[in-house]
mmCIF file of C-alpha atoms in Angstrom:
data_model
loop_
_atom_site.group_PDB
_atom_site.id
_atom_site.type_symbol
_atom_site.label_atom_id
_atom_site.label_comp_id
_atom_site.label_asym_id
_atom_site.label_seq_id
_atom_site.Cartn_x
_atom_site.Cartn_y
_atom_site.Cartn_z
ATOM 1 C CA LYS A 1 107.851 114.840 90.156
ATOM 2 C CA ALA A 2 104.083 115.174 89.875
ATOM 3 C CA GLY A 3 102.086 111.977 90.226
ATOM 4 C CA VAL A 4 99.258 110.657 88.094
ATOM 5 C CA THR A 5 96.409 113.160 88.043
ATOM 6 C CA GLN A 6 92.831 112.152 87.420
ATOM 7 C CA THR A 7 89.919 114.500 86.921
ATOM 8 C CA PRO A 8 87.225 114.803 87.997
ATOM 9 C CA ARG A 9 87.577 113.043 91.346
ATOM 10 C CA TYR A 10 83.839 112.627 91.871
ATOM 11 C CA LEU A 11 80.907 112.840 89.543
ATOM 12 C CA ILE A 12 77.264 111.908 89.459
ATOM 13 C CA LYS A 13 75.430 111.082 86.263
ATOM 14 C CA THR A 14 72.073 109.641 85.324
ATOM 15 C CA ARG A 15 71.365 106.611 83.218
ATOM 16 C CA GLY A 16 71.737 107.205 79.510
ATOM 17 C CA GLN A 17 74.200 110.056 79.863
ATOM 18 C CA GLN A 18 77.824 109.863 78.865
ATOM 19 C CA VAL A 19 80.946 110.721 80.803
ATOM 20 C CA THR A 20 84.545 111.563 79.988
ATOM 21 C CA LEU A 21 87.347 111.017 82.484
ATOM 22 C CA SER A 22 90.825 112.443 82.146
ATOM 23 C CA CYS A 23 94.226 111.185 83.205
ATOM 24 C CA SER A 24 97.592 112.933 83.112
ATOM 25 C CA PRO A 25 100.472 110.460 83.571
ATOM 26 C CA ILE A 26 103.772 110.977 85.284
ATOM 27 C CA SER A 27 106.117 112.974 83.103
ATOM 28 C CA GLY A 28 108.038 110.621 80.830
ATOM 29 C CA HIS A 29 105.579 107.766 81.154
ATOM 30 C CA ARG A 30 104.199 106.758 77.789
ATOM 31 C CA SER A 31 101.772 104.054 78.826
ATOM 32 C CA VAL A 32 98.397 104.724 80.411
ATOM 33 C CA SER A 33 96.103 101.965 81.614
ATOM 34 C CA TRP A 34 92.549 102.197 82.867
ATOM 35 C CA TYR A 35 90.880 99.958 85.421
ATOM 36 C CA GLN A 36 87.378 99.724 86.815
ATOM 37 C CA GLN A 37 87.223 98.945 90.521
ATOM 38 C CA THR A 38 84.046 97.711 92.167
ATOM 39 C CA PRO A 39 83.531 96.021 95.543
ATOM 40 C CA GLY A 40 84.049 92.279 95.238
ATOM 41 C CA GLN A 41 85.297 92.459 91.638
ATOM 42 C CA GLY A 42 88.685 93.937 92.299
ATOM 43 C CA LEU A 43 90.340 95.727 89.424
ATOM 44 C CA GLN A 44 89.010 94.963 85.986
ATOM 45 C CA PHE A 45 91.285 95.968 83.117
ATOM 46 C CA LEU A 46 89.682 98.309 80.602
ATOM 47 C CA PHE A 47 92.432 99.233 78.151
ATOM 48 C CA GLU A 48 95.999 100.361 77.775
ATOM 49 C CA TYR A 49 97.419 103.038 75.524
ATOM 50 C CA PHE A 50 101.006 103.526 74.496
ATOM 51 C CA SER A 51 102.173 106.293 72.182
ATOM 52 C CA GLU A 52 98.582 107.120 71.207
ATOM 53 C CA THR A 53 97.817 103.513 70.233
ATOM 54 C CA GLN A 54 95.582 101.102 72.072
ATOM 55 C CA ARG A 55 97.753 98.082 72.894
ATOM 56 C CA ASN A 56 95.380 96.002 74.959
ATOM 57 C CA LYS A 57 91.681 95.965 75.638
ATOM 58 C CA GLY A 58 89.738 94.237 78.391
ATOM 59 C CA ASN A 59 86.392 92.530 78.170
ATOM 60 C CA PHE A 60 84.123 95.552 78.306
ATOM 61 C CA PRO A 61 81.355 96.580 75.905
ATOM 62 C CA GLY A 62 81.932 99.101 73.173
ATOM 63 C CA ARG A 63 80.321 101.805 75.304
ATOM 64 C CA PHE A 64 83.714 102.083 76.960
ATOM 65 C CA SER A 65 86.303 103.795 74.836
ATOM 66 C CA GLY A 66 89.485 105.720 75.282
ATOM 67 C CA ARG A 67 92.196 107.625 73.577
ATOM 68 C CA GLN A 68 95.634 108.985 74.218
ATOM 69 C CA PHE A 69 97.054 112.273 73.060
ATOM 70 C CA SER A 70 100.544 113.097 71.858
ATOM 71 C CA ASN A 71 101.483 114.412 75.322
ATOM 72 C CA SER A 72 100.500 110.986 76.776
ATOM 73 C CA ARG A 73 97.419 112.362 78.515
ATOM 74 C CA SER A 74 94.523 109.985 78.191
ATOM 75 C CA GLU A 75 90.761 110.146 78.322
ATOM 76 C CA MET A 76 88.193 107.443 78.691
ATOM 77 C CA ASN A 77 84.570 107.787 77.718
ATOM 78 C CA VAL A 78 81.550 105.809 78.752
ATOM 79 C CA SER A 79 78.418 106.339 76.705
ATOM 80 C CA THR A 80 74.837 105.429 77.526
ATOM 81 C CA LEU A 81 75.589 105.003 81.199
ATOM 82 C CA GLU A 82 74.048 102.144 83.136
ATOM 83 C CA LEU A 83 73.615 101.733 86.877
ATOM 84 C CA GLY A 84 76.274 99.012 86.836
ATOM 85 C CA ASP A 85 78.855 101.475 85.592
ATOM 86 C CA SER A 86 79.028 103.023 89.052
ATOM 87 C CA ALA A 87 82.586 102.407 90.135
ATOM 88 C CA LEU A 88 85.962 103.853 90.909
ATOM 89 C CA TYR A 89 87.865 104.312 87.667
ATOM 90 C CA LEU A 90 91.585 104.141 88.151
ATOM 91 C CA CYS A 91 94.213 105.348 85.763
ATOM 92 C CA ALA A 92 97.790 104.129 86.006
ATOM 93 C CA SER A 93 100.838 105.160 84.096
ATOM 94 C CA SER A 94 104.091 103.354 83.472
ATOM 95 C CA TRP A 95 107.238 103.653 81.490
ATOM 96 C CA GLY A 96 105.533 101.207 79.207
ATOM 97 C CA GLN A 97 108.313 98.961 78.017
ATOM 98 C CA GLY A 98 107.573 95.372 78.905
ATOM 99 C CA GLY A 99 110.361 93.156 80.076
ATOM 100 C CA SER A 100 111.722 95.381 82.803
ATOM 101 C CA GLY A 101 111.200 95.070 86.506
ATOM 102 C CA ALA A 102 111.257 98.834 86.652
ATOM 103 C CA ASN A 103 108.088 98.961 84.592
ATOM 104 C CA VAL A 104 105.554 99.230 87.372
ATOM 105 C CA LEU A 105 102.167 100.912 87.490
ATOM 106 C CA THR A 106 101.757 104.196 89.322
ATOM 107 C CA PHE A 107 98.129 104.891 90.083
ATOM 108 C CA GLY A 108 96.114 108.057 90.274
ATOM 109 C CA ALA A 109 93.587 108.705 93.030
ATOM 110 C CA GLY A 110 90.724 107.641 90.790
ATOM 111 C CA SER A 111 87.467 109.095 89.538
ATOM 112 C CA ARG A 112 84.445 107.910 91.462
ATOM 113 C CA LEU A 113 81.444 107.704 89.185
ATOM 114 C CA THR A 114 77.935 107.310 90.531
ATOM 115 C CA VAL A 115 75.156 106.567 88.075
ATOM 116 C CA LEU A 116 71.614 107.266 89.282
ATOM 117 C CA ALA B 1 94.865 84.778 80.108
ATOM 118 C CA GLN B 2 96.670 84.757 83.380
ATOM 119 C CA THR B 3 94.609 84.618 86.555
ATOM 120 C CA VAL B 4 95.480 85.811 90.026
ATOM 121 C CA THR B 5 93.655 84.468 93.060
ATOM 122 C CA GLN B 6 93.529 85.922 96.539
ATOM 123 C CA SER B 7 91.548 83.486 98.654
ATOM 124 C CA GLN B 8 91.353 85.648 101.780
ATOM 125 C CA PRO B 9 88.834 88.471 101.324
ATOM 126 C CA GLU B 10 89.514 89.739 104.847
ATOM 127 C CA MET B 11 92.297 89.348 107.365
ATOM 128 C CA SER B 12 93.025 90.897 110.727
ATOM 129 C CA VAL B 13 96.163 91.204 112.816
ATOM 130 C CA GLN B 14 97.073 92.602 116.207
ATOM 131 C CA GLU B 15 99.320 95.618 116.168
ATOM 132 C CA ALA B 16 103.002 94.585 116.304
ATOM 133 C CA GLU B 17 102.195 91.041 115.194
ATOM 134 C CA THR B 18 102.948 89.352 111.872
ATOM 135 C CA VAL B 19 100.428 88.529 109.179
ATOM 136 C CA THR B 20 100.693 86.699 105.862
ATOM 137 C CA LEU B 21 98.482 87.391 102.872
ATOM 138 C CA SER B 22 98.142 84.667 100.258
ATOM 139 C CA CYS B 23 98.207 84.877 96.491
ATOM 140 C CA THR B 24 98.306 82.247 93.805
ATOM 141 C CA TYR B 25 98.472 82.706 90.071
ATOM 142 C CA ASP B 26 98.134 80.684 86.946
ATOM 143 C CA THR B 27 100.455 81.100 83.999
ATOM 144 C CA SER B 28 102.274 79.070 81.374
ATOM 145 C CA GLU B 29 105.066 81.617 81.121
ATOM 146 C CA SER B 30 108.441 81.139 82.749
ATOM 147 C CA ASP B 31 109.461 84.766 83.027
ATOM 148 C CA TYR B 32 107.219 87.344 84.641
ATOM 149 C CA TYR B 33 106.875 89.821 87.488
ATOM 150 C CA LEU B 34 104.733 89.779 90.588
ATOM 151 C CA PHE B 35 103.638 92.734 92.679
ATOM 152 C CA TRP B 36 101.803 93.615 95.841
ATOM 153 C CA TYR B 37 99.904 96.884 95.864
ATOM 154 C CA LYS B 38 98.320 98.562 98.882
ATOM 155 C CA GLN B 39 95.187 100.711 98.764
ATOM 156 C CA PRO B 40 94.462 102.496 102.067
ATOM 157 C CA PRO B 41 90.867 103.596 102.675
ATOM 158 C CA SER B 42 89.985 106.445 100.324
ATOM 159 C CA ARG B 43 93.584 106.806 99.313
ATOM 160 C CA GLN B 44 95.770 106.105 96.353
ATOM 161 C CA MET B 45 97.022 102.649 95.455
ATOM 162 C CA ILE B 46 100.765 102.330 95.974
ATOM 163 C CA LEU B 47 103.346 99.690 95.208
ATOM 164 C CA VAL B 48 104.500 97.695 98.227
ATOM 165 C CA ILE B 49 106.923 95.195 96.762
ATOM 166 C CA ARG B 50 107.868 93.481 93.505
ATOM 167 C CA GLN B 51 109.451 90.146 92.602
ATOM 168 C CA GLU B 52 111.112 89.014 89.401
ATOM 169 C CA ALA B 53 110.315 85.385 88.643
ATOM 170 C CA TYR B 54 113.857 84.638 87.528
ATOM 171 C CA LYS B 55 115.208 85.596 90.950
ATOM 172 C CA GLN B 56 115.171 82.832 93.537
ATOM 173 C CA GLN B 57 115.774 85.253 96.385
ATOM 174 C CA ASN B 58 112.615 86.575 97.994
ATOM 175 C CA ALA B 59 112.139 90.335 97.814
ATOM 176 C CA THR B 60 112.165 92.388 101.012
ATOM 177 C CA GLU B 61 111.211 96.002 101.688
ATOM 178 C CA ASN B 62 111.623 96.919 105.342
ATOM 179 C CA ARG B 63 108.787 95.172 107.230
ATOM 180 C CA PHE B 64 107.362 93.677 104.048
ATOM 181 C CA SER B 65 108.681 90.465 102.536
ATOM 182 C CA VAL B 66 107.410 87.857 100.133
ATOM 183 C CA ASN B 67 107.518 84.085 99.978
ATOM 184 C CA PHE B 68 107.793 83.291 96.287
ATOM 185 C CA GLN B 69 107.275 79.644 95.391
ATOM 186 C CA LYS B 70 107.571 79.469 91.615
ATOM 187 C CA ALA B 71 106.754 75.798 91.209
ATOM 188 C CA ALA B 72 103.652 76.154 93.346
ATOM 189 C CA LYS B 73 102.787 79.496 91.671
ATOM 190 C CA SER B 74 102.408 81.082 95.049
ATOM 191 C CA PHE B 75 103.343 84.606 96.090
ATOM 192 C CA SER B 76 102.482 85.495 99.681
ATOM 193 C CA LEU B 77 103.134 88.779 101.450
ATOM 194 C CA LYS B 78 104.375 88.848 105.026
ATOM 195 C CA ILE B 79 103.969 91.995 107.075
ATOM 196 C CA SER B 80 106.050 92.037 110.239
ATOM 197 C CA ASP B 81 105.516 94.306 113.252
ATOM 198 C CA SER B 82 102.125 95.386 111.893
ATOM 199 C CA GLN B 83 101.228 99.029 112.323
ATOM 200 C CA LEU B 84 97.886 100.820 112.251
ATOM 201 C CA GLY B 85 98.906 102.432 108.979
ATOM 202 C CA ASP B 86 99.120 99.002 107.361
ATOM 203 C CA ALA B 87 95.330 98.748 107.379
ATOM 204 C CA ALA B 88 94.335 98.700 103.725
ATOM 205 C CA MET B 89 93.206 96.591 100.818
ATOM 206 C CA TYR B 90 96.105 94.596 99.411
ATOM 207 C CA PHE B 91 96.170 93.487 95.790
ATOM 208 C CA CYS B 92 98.420 90.894 94.264
ATOM 209 C CA ALA B 93 99.294 91.468 90.601
ATOM 210 C CA TYR B 94 101.019 89.640 87.761
ATOM 211 C CA ARG B 95 102.742 91.061 84.709
ATOM 212 C CA SER B 96 104.203 89.162 81.819
ATOM 213 C CA ASN B 97 107.801 89.755 80.832
ATOM 214 C CA THR B 98 106.745 90.523 77.279
ATOM 215 C CA GLY B 99 103.732 92.725 77.722
ATOM 216 C CA ASN B 100 102.512 95.568 79.847
ATOM 217 C CA GLN B 101 99.145 94.244 80.975
ATOM 218 C CA PHE B 102 98.788 93.691 84.689
ATOM 219 C CA TYR B 103 96.421 91.107 86.133
ATOM 220 C CA PHE B 104 95.084 91.749 89.621
ATOM 221 C CA GLY B 105 93.538 89.576 92.282
ATOM 222 C CA THR B 106 90.314 90.594 94.001
ATOM 223 C CA GLY B 107 92.144 91.913 97.037
ATOM 224 C CA THR B 108 92.470 91.186 100.750
ATOM 225 C CA SER B 109 91.175 93.712 103.250
ATOM 226 C CA LEU B 110 93.572 93.911 106.184
ATOM 227 C CA THR B 111 92.433 95.241 109.552
ATOM 228 C CA VAL B 112 95.005 96.095 112.205
ATOM 229 C CA ILE B 113 93.686 95.814 115.748
ATOM 230 C CA PRO B 114 95.228 98.193 118.299
#
């Protein structure tokens, strides 16, 4: 069974540009969550999608957006990049049904974004 | 919102020794799940162990075990017979029984000394 695949793995952008990151979940997983990881801040929740609908959203500005397609693949977009957006962006997929101990997050390797 | 606190930013342990990583959380819910995730340097985050709040018995996975104190809202991870491959960042996480949002602590960086 293929794991969670994130592309691209590394990218460098300049301030003001925008970026799109992609995530393909484990087959059969319908929920995709996105996290921003920075040193000292741990994992900050961005948003979660389930069956193409955003279910939860973290405390990030509107420059951060996402979507999910009918095949459960998800993309997140950051517009008007700022230096502080430099981080490791992690995608995680899960079965998606709350209330089950089997509903755990499986993470991808992440997309490391550097903003210059 | 639930909060998860890991008060030890860094820990170290001698190879073959035992180490305990601390985690506390704040919630008003009675039913939930707790997790420990491991993130090795430059590698993928993986699940180490999970605990259902309704179970009194502490979860165990080989050399990894937890000490779950529900009343104290404490969830520590014990690693026995530490190995070099255990060196990683460890994250404690909480998930409600009714939703799918996970809340993570800020992590504990574990160094294993040969």
